[in-house]
CSV table of C-alpha atoms and ligand atoms in Angstrom, one decimal:
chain,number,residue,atom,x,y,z
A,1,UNK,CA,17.0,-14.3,57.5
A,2,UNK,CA,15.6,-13.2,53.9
A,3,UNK,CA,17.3,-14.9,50.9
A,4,UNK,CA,18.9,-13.5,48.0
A,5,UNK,CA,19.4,-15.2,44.9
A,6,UNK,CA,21.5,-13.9,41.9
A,7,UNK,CA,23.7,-15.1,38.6
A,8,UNK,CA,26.2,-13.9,36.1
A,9,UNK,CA,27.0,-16.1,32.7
A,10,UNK,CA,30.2,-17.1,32.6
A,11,UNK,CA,30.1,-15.9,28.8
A,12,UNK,CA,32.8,-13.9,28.4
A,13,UNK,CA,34.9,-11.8,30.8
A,14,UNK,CA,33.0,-9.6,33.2
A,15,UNK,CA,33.1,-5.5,33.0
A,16,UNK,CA,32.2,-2.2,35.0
A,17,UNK,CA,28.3,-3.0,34.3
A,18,UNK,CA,28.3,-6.2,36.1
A,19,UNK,CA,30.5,-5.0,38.3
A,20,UNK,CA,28.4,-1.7,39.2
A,21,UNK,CA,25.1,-3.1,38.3
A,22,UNK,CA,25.2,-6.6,40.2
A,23,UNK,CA,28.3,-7.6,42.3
A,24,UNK,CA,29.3,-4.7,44.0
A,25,UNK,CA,25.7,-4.5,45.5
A,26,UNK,CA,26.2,-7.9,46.2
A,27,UNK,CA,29.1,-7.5,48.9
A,28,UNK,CA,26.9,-5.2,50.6
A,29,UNK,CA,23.8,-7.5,51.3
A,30,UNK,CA,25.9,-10.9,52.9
A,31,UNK,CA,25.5,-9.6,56.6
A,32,UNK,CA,22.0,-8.9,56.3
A,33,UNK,CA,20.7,-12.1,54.4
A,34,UNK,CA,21.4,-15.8,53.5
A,35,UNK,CA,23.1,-14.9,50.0
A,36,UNK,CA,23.6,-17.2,47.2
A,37,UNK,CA,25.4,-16.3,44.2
A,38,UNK,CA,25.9,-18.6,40.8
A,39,UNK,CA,27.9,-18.7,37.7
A,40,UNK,CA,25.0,-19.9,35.3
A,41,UNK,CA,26.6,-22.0,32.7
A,42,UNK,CA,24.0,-23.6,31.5
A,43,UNK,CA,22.7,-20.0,30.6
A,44,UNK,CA,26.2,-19.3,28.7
A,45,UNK,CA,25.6,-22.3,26.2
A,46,UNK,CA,22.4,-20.7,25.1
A,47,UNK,CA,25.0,-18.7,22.9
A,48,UNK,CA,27.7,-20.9,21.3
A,49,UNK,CA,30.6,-21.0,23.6
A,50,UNK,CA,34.2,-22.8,22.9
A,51,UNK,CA,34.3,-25.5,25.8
A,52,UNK,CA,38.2,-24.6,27.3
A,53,UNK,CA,37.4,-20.9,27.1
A,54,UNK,CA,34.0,-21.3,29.4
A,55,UNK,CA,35.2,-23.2,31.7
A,56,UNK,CA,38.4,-21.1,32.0
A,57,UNK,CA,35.9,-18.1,32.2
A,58,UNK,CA,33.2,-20.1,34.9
A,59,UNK,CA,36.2,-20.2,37.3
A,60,UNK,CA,37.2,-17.2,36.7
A,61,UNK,CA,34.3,-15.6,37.1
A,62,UNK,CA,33.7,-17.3,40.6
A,63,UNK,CA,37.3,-16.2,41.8
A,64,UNK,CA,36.6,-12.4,40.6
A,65,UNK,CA,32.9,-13.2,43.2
A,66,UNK,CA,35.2,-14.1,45.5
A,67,UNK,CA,38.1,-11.2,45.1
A,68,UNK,CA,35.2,-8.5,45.0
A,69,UNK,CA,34.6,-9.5,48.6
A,70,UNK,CA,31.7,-12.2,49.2
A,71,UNK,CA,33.2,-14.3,51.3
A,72,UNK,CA,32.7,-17.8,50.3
A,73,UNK,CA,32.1,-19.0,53.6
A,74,UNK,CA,28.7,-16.9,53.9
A,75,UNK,CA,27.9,-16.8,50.5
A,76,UNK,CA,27.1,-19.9,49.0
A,77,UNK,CA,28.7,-19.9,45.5
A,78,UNK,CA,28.6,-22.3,42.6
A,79,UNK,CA,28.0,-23.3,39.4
A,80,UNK,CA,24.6,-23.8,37.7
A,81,UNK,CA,25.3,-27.4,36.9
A,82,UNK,CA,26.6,-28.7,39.3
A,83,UNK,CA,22.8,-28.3,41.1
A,84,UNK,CA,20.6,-30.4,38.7
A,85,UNK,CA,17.7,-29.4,40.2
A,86,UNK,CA,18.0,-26.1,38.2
A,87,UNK,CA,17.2,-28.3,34.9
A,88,UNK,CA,14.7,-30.4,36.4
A,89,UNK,CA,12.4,-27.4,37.9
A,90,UNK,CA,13.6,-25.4,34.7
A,91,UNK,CA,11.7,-28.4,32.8
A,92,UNK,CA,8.6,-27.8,35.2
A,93,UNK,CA,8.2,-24.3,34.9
A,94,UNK,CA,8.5,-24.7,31.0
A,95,UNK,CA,4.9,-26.4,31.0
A,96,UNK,CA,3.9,-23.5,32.5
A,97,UNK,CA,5.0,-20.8,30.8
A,98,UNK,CA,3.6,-19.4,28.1
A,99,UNK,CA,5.3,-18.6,24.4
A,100,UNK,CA,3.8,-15.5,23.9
A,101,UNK,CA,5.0,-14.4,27.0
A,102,UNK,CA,8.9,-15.6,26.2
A,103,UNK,CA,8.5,-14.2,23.1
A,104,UNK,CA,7.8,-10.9,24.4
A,105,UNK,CA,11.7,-10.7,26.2
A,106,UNK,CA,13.9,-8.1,24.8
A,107,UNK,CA,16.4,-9.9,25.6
A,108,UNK,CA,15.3,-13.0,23.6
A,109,UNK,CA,15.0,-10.0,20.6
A,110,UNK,CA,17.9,-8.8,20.6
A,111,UNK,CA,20.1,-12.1,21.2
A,112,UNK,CA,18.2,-13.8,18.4
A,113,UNK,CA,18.7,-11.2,16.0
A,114,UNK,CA,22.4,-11.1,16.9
A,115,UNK,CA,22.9,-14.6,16.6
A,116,UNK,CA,20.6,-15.3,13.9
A,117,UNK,CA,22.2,-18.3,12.5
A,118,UNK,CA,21.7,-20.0,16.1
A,119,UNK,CA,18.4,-19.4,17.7
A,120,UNK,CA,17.9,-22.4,19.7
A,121,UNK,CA,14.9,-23.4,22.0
A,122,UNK,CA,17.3,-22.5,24.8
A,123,UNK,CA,17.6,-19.0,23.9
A,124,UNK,CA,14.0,-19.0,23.8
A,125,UNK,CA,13.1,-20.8,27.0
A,126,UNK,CA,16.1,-19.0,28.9
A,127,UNK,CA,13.8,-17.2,31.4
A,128,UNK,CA,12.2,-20.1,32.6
A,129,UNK,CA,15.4,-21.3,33.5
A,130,UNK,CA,16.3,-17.8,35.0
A,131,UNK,CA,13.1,-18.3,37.1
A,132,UNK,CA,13.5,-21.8,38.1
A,133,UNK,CA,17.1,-20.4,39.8
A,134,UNK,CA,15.3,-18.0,41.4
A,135,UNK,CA,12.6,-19.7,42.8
A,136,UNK,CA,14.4,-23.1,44.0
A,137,UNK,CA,15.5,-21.2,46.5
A,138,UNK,CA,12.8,-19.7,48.0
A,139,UNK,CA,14.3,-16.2,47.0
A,140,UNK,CA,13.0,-12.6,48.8
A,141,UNK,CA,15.1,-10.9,47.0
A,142,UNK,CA,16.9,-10.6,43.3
A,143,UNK,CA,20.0,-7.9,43.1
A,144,UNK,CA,20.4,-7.3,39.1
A,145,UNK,CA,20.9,-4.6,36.7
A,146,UNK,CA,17.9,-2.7,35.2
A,147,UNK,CA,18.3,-5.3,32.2
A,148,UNK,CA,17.5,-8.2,33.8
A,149,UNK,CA,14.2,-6.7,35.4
A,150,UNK,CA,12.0,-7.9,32.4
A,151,UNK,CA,12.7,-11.1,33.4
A,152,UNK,CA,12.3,-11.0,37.2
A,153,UNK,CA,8.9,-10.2,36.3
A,154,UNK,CA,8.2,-13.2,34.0
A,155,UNK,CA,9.8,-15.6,36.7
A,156,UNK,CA,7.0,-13.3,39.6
A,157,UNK,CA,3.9,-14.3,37.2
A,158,UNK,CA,5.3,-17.7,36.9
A,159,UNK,CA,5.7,-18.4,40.3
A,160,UNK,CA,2.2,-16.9,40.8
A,161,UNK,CA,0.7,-18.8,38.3
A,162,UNK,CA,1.9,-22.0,39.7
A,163,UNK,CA,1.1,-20.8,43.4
A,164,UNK,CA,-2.5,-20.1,41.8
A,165,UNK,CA,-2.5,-23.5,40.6
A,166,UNK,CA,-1.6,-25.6,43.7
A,167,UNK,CA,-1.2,-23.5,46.3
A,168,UNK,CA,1.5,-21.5,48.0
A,169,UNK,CA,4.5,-23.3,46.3
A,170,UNK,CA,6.7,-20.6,45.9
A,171,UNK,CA,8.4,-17.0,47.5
A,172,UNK,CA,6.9,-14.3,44.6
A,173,UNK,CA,10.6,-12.8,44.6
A,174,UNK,CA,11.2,-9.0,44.7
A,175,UNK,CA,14.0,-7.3,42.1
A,176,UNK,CA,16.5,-5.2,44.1
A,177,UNK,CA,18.1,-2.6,41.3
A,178,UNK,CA,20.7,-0.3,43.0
A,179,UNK,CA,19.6,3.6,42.6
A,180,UNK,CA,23.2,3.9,40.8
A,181,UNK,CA,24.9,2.0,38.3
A,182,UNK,CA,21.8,0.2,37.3
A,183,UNK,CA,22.4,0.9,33.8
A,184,UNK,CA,26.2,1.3,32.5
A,185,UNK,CA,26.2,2.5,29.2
A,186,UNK,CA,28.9,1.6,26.5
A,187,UNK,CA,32.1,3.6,26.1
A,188,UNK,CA,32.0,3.9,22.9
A,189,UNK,CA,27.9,4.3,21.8
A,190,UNK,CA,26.5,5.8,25.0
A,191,UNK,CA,22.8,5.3,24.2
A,192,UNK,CA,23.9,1.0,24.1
A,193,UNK,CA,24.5,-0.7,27.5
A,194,UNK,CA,28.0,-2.0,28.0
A,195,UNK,CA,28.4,-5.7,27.4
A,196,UNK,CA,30.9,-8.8,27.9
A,197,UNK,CA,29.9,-9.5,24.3
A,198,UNK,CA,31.0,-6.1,23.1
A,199,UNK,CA,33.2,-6.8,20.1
A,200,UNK,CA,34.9,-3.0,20.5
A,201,UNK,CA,36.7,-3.8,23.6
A,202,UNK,CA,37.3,0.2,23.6
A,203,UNK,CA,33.6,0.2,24.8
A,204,UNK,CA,33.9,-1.6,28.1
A,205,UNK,CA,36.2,-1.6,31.1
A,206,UNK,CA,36.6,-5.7,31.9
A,207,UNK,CA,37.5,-6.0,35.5
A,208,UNK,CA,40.5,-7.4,35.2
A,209,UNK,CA,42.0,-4.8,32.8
A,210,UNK,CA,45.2,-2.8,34.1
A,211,UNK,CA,45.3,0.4,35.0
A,212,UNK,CA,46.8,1.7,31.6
A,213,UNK,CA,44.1,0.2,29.2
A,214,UNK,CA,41.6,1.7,31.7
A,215,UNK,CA,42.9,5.3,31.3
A,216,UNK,CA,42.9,4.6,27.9
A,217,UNK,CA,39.9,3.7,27.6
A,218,UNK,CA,38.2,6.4,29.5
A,219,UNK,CA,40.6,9.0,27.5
A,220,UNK,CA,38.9,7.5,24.2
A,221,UNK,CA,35.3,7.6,25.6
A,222,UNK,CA,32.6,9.5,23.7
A,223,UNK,CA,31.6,12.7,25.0
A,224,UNK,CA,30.0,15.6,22.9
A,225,UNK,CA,30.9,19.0,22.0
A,226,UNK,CA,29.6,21.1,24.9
A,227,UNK,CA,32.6,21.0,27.5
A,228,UNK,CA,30.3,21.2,30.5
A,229,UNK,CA,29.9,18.2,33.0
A,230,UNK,CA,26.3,18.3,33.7
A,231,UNK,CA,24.0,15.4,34.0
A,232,UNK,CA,21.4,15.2,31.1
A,233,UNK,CA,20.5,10.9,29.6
A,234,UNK,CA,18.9,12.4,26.5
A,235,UNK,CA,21.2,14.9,25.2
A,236,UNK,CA,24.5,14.1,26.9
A,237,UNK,CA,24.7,10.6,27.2
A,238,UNK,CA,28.2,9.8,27.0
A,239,UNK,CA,29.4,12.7,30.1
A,240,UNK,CA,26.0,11.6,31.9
A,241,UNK,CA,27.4,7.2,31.6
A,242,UNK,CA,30.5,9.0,33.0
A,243,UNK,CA,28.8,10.9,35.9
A,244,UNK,CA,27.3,8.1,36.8
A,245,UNK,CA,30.1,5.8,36.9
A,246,UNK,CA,31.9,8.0,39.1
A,247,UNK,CA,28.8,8.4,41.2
A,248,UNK,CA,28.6,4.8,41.7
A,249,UNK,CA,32.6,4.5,42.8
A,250,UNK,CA,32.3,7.7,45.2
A,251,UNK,CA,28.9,8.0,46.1
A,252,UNK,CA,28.4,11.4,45.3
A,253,UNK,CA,25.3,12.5,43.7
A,254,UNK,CA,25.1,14.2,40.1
A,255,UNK,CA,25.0,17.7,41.7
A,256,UNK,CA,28.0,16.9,43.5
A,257,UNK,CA,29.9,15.8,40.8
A,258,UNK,CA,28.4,18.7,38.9
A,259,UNK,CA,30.3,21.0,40.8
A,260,UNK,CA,33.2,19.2,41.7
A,261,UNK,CA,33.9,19.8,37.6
A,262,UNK,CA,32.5,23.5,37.0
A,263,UNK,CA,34.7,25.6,34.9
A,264,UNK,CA,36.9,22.3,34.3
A,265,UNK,CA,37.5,20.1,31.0
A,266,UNK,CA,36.4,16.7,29.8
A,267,UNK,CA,39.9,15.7,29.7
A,268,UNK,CA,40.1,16.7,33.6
A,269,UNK,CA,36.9,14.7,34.2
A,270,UNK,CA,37.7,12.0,32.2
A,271,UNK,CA,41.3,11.5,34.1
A,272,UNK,CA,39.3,11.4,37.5
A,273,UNK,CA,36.7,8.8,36.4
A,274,UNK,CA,39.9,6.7,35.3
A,275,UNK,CA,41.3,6.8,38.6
A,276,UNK,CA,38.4,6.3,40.7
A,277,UNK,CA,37.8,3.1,38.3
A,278,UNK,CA,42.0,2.0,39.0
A,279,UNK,CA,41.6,2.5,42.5
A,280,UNK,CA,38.5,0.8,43.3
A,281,UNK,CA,39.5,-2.6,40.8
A,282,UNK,CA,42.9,-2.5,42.2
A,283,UNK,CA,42.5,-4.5,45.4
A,284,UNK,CA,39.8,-6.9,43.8
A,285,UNK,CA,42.4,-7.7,41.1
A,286,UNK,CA,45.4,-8.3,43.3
A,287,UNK,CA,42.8,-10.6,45.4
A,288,UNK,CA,42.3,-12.1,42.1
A,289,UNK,CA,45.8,-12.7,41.3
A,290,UNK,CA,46.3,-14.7,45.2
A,291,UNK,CA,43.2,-16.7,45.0
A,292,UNK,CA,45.1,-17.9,41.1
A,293,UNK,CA,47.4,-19.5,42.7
A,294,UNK,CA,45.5,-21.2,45.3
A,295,UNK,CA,44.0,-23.9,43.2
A,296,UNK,CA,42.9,-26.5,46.4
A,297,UNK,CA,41.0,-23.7,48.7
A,298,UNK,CA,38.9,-22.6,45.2
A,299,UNK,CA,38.1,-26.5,44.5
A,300,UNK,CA,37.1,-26.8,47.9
A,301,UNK,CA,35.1,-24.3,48.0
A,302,UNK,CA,33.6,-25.5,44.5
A,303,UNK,CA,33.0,-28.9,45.9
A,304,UNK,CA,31.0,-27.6,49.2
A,305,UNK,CA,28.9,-25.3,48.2
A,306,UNK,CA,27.3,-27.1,45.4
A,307,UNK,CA,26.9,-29.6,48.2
A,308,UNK,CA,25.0,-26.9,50.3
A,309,UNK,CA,23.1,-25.5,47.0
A,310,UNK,CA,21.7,-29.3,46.4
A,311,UNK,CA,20.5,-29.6,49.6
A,312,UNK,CA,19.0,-26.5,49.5
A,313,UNK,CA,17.1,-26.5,46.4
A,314,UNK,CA,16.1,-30.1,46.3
A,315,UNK,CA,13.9,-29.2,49.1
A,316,UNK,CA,12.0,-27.2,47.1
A,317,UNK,CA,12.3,-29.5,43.5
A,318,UNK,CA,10.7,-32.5,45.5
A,319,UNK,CA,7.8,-30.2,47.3
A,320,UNK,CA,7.1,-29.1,43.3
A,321,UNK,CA,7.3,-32.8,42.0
A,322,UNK,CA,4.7,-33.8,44.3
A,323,UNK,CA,2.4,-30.8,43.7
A,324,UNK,CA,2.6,-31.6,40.2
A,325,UNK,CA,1.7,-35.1,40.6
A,326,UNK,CA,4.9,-37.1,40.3
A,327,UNK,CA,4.8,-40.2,42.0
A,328,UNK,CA,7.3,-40.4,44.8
A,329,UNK,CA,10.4,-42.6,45.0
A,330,UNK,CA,9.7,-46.0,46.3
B,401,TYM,P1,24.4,-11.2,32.8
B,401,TYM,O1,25.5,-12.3,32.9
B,401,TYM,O2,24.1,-10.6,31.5
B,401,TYM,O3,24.8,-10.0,33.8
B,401,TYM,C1,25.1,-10.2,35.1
B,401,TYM,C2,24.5,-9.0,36.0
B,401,TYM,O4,25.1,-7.8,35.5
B,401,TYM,C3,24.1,-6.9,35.2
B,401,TYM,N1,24.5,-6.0,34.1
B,401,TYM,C4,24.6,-4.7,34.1
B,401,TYM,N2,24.3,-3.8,35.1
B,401,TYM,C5,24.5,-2.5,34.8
B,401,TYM,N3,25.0,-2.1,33.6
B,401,TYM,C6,25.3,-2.9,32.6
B,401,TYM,N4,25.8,-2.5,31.4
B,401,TYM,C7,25.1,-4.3,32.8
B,401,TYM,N5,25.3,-5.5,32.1
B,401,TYM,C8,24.9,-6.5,32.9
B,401,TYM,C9,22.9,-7.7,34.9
B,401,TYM,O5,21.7,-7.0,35.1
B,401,TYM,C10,23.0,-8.9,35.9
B,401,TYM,O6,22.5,-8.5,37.1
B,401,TYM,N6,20.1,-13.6,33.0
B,401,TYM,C11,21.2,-13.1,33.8
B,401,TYM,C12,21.8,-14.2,34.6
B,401,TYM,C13,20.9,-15.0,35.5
B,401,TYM,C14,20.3,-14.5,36.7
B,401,TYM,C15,19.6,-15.6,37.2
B,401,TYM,C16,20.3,-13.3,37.4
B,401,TYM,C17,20.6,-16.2,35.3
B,401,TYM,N7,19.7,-16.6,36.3
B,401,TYM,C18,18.8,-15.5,38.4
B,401,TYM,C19,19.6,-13.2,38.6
B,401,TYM,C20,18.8,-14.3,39.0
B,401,TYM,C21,22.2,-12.5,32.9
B,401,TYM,O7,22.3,-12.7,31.7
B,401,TYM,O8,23.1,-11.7,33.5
């Protein structure tokens, strides 16, 4: 079976663009391949982060993995550090990547200019980290939104570099971006993508939000002055976000939706995107609400696959060591 390797930061609380972009997709591929599915949190401290609130947001974030449907059984889910092999090949891959190349991510560009007064050399080297996840595993295939796909690349030419180097080391991993709901745009600025970090939280639906404060929300999204539902990025951007959420819930295409809404008004539209959000977060958050209460089956399930990620990836972190010239443990 292939293997698929993918992460969220535990960084805030999740919403409808890691939800449509990443984890969604996600319960579609565990059947097919040997899935394994992380909360980074040593990514999230690359951004200041109040200790209780991360790792009150780490667990909740690997309940809401859970209550979307990977089944934790098949899917081998845990936390970044409780695998230290992570840091160790993250340190490897560091000395061989390149700081013109890391300062090329947008990501690093826009982060660093957000949190200007804290631009730490974890900010910086946060891809190398990104690829040694990836590539610990021996990873096929990556399932991410279009905004992470800058950085699959970096972690491809690193792995080639180092494969270049001393041989075939490491699976070059493919991307795997969803033809739909790639790209969620904000609520409230439809040209920005929607973000945990948002400070509007009128700009993103969080997963866990109740069915009120999503219609709400949709009722207060931006839209323009034309009254016609019709897909167009450039000139309609916030009905288009809109068309494209709903597209992702019902799997219609933009021409379907098109004329599911002729002759009809944004405030009609707007009330059906709403509901289609409710409906499809409704069973994920009363999953959410069981797995609360079940505090021993979550630890467990902590406890075993970090057992089973260890195992997994120090095969490849001691195959690198040696390759590298390490001496072995005597
Ligand atoms: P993060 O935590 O920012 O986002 C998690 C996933 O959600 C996707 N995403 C979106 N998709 C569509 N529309 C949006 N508005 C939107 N916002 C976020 C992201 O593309 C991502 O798939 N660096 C990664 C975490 C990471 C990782 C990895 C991912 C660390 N190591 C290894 C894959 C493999 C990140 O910050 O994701």
């Amino acid at each position: 079976k292939k293997v698929i390797f993918s992460g969220m930061q535990p960084s805030g609380v999740i919403t409808l663009g890691n939800y449509l972009g990443a984890l969604k997709n996600w319960t579609n591929l565990q059947d097919e391949y040997n899935c394994l599915y992380c909360i980074v949190d040593m990514h999230a401290i690359t951004v200041r982060q109040d200790p209780a609130t991360l790792r009150k947001n780490a667990r909740n974030l690997l309940m809401q993995y859970i209550a979307a449907g990977l089944n934790p059984e098949k899917n081998v889910i845990y936390y970044q550090s409780h695998v230290s092999a992570h840091a160790e090949l993250a340190w490897i891959l560091n000395c061989y990547t390149y700081m013109g190349e890391l300062s090329r991510m947008t990501q690093f560009k826009e982060k660093s200019s957000k949190h200007g007064e804290n631009i730490n050399a974890g900010l910086f080297t946060y891809p190398a980290l990104m690829a040694a996840d990836i590539l610990l595993f021996q990873t096929d295939l990556v399932p991410v939104g279009a905004d992470q796909k800058q950085h699959l690349e970096l972690a491809r030419d690193i792995a080639t570099r180092f494969n270049g180097l001393y041989g075939d080391t490491f699976k070059v991993p493919e991307p795997y971006i969803g033809k739909v709901g790639a790209r969620v745009m904000s609520l409230q600025e439809p040209t920005s993508k929607m973000s945990k970090s948002d400070e509007d939280a009128n700009a993103s639906i969080y997963l866990m939000d109740d069915p009120d404060a999503i219609m709400r929300k949709f009722k207060r999204a931006v839209t323009d002055s034309d009254a016609c539902v019709r897909f167009d990025q450039e000139t309609k951007p916030g009905i288009s976000n809109l068309m494209s959420i709903y597209g992702a819930i019902t799997g219609q295409t933009m021409e379907q939706i098109q004329s599911e809404f002729e002759g009809k008004g944004y405030g009609d539209f707007k009330m059906r995107v709403g509901e289609a959000v409710v409906e499809e977060l409704r069973p994920l958050q009363a999953r959410f609400k069981e797995l609360s209460s079940d505090k021993t089956y979550i630890d467990s399930i902590i406890k075993k696959n970090a057992e089973t990620a260890n195992y997994l990836a120090t095969k490849t972190l001691r195959k690198v060591q040696k390759k590298v010239g390490f001496p072995p443990v005597v």
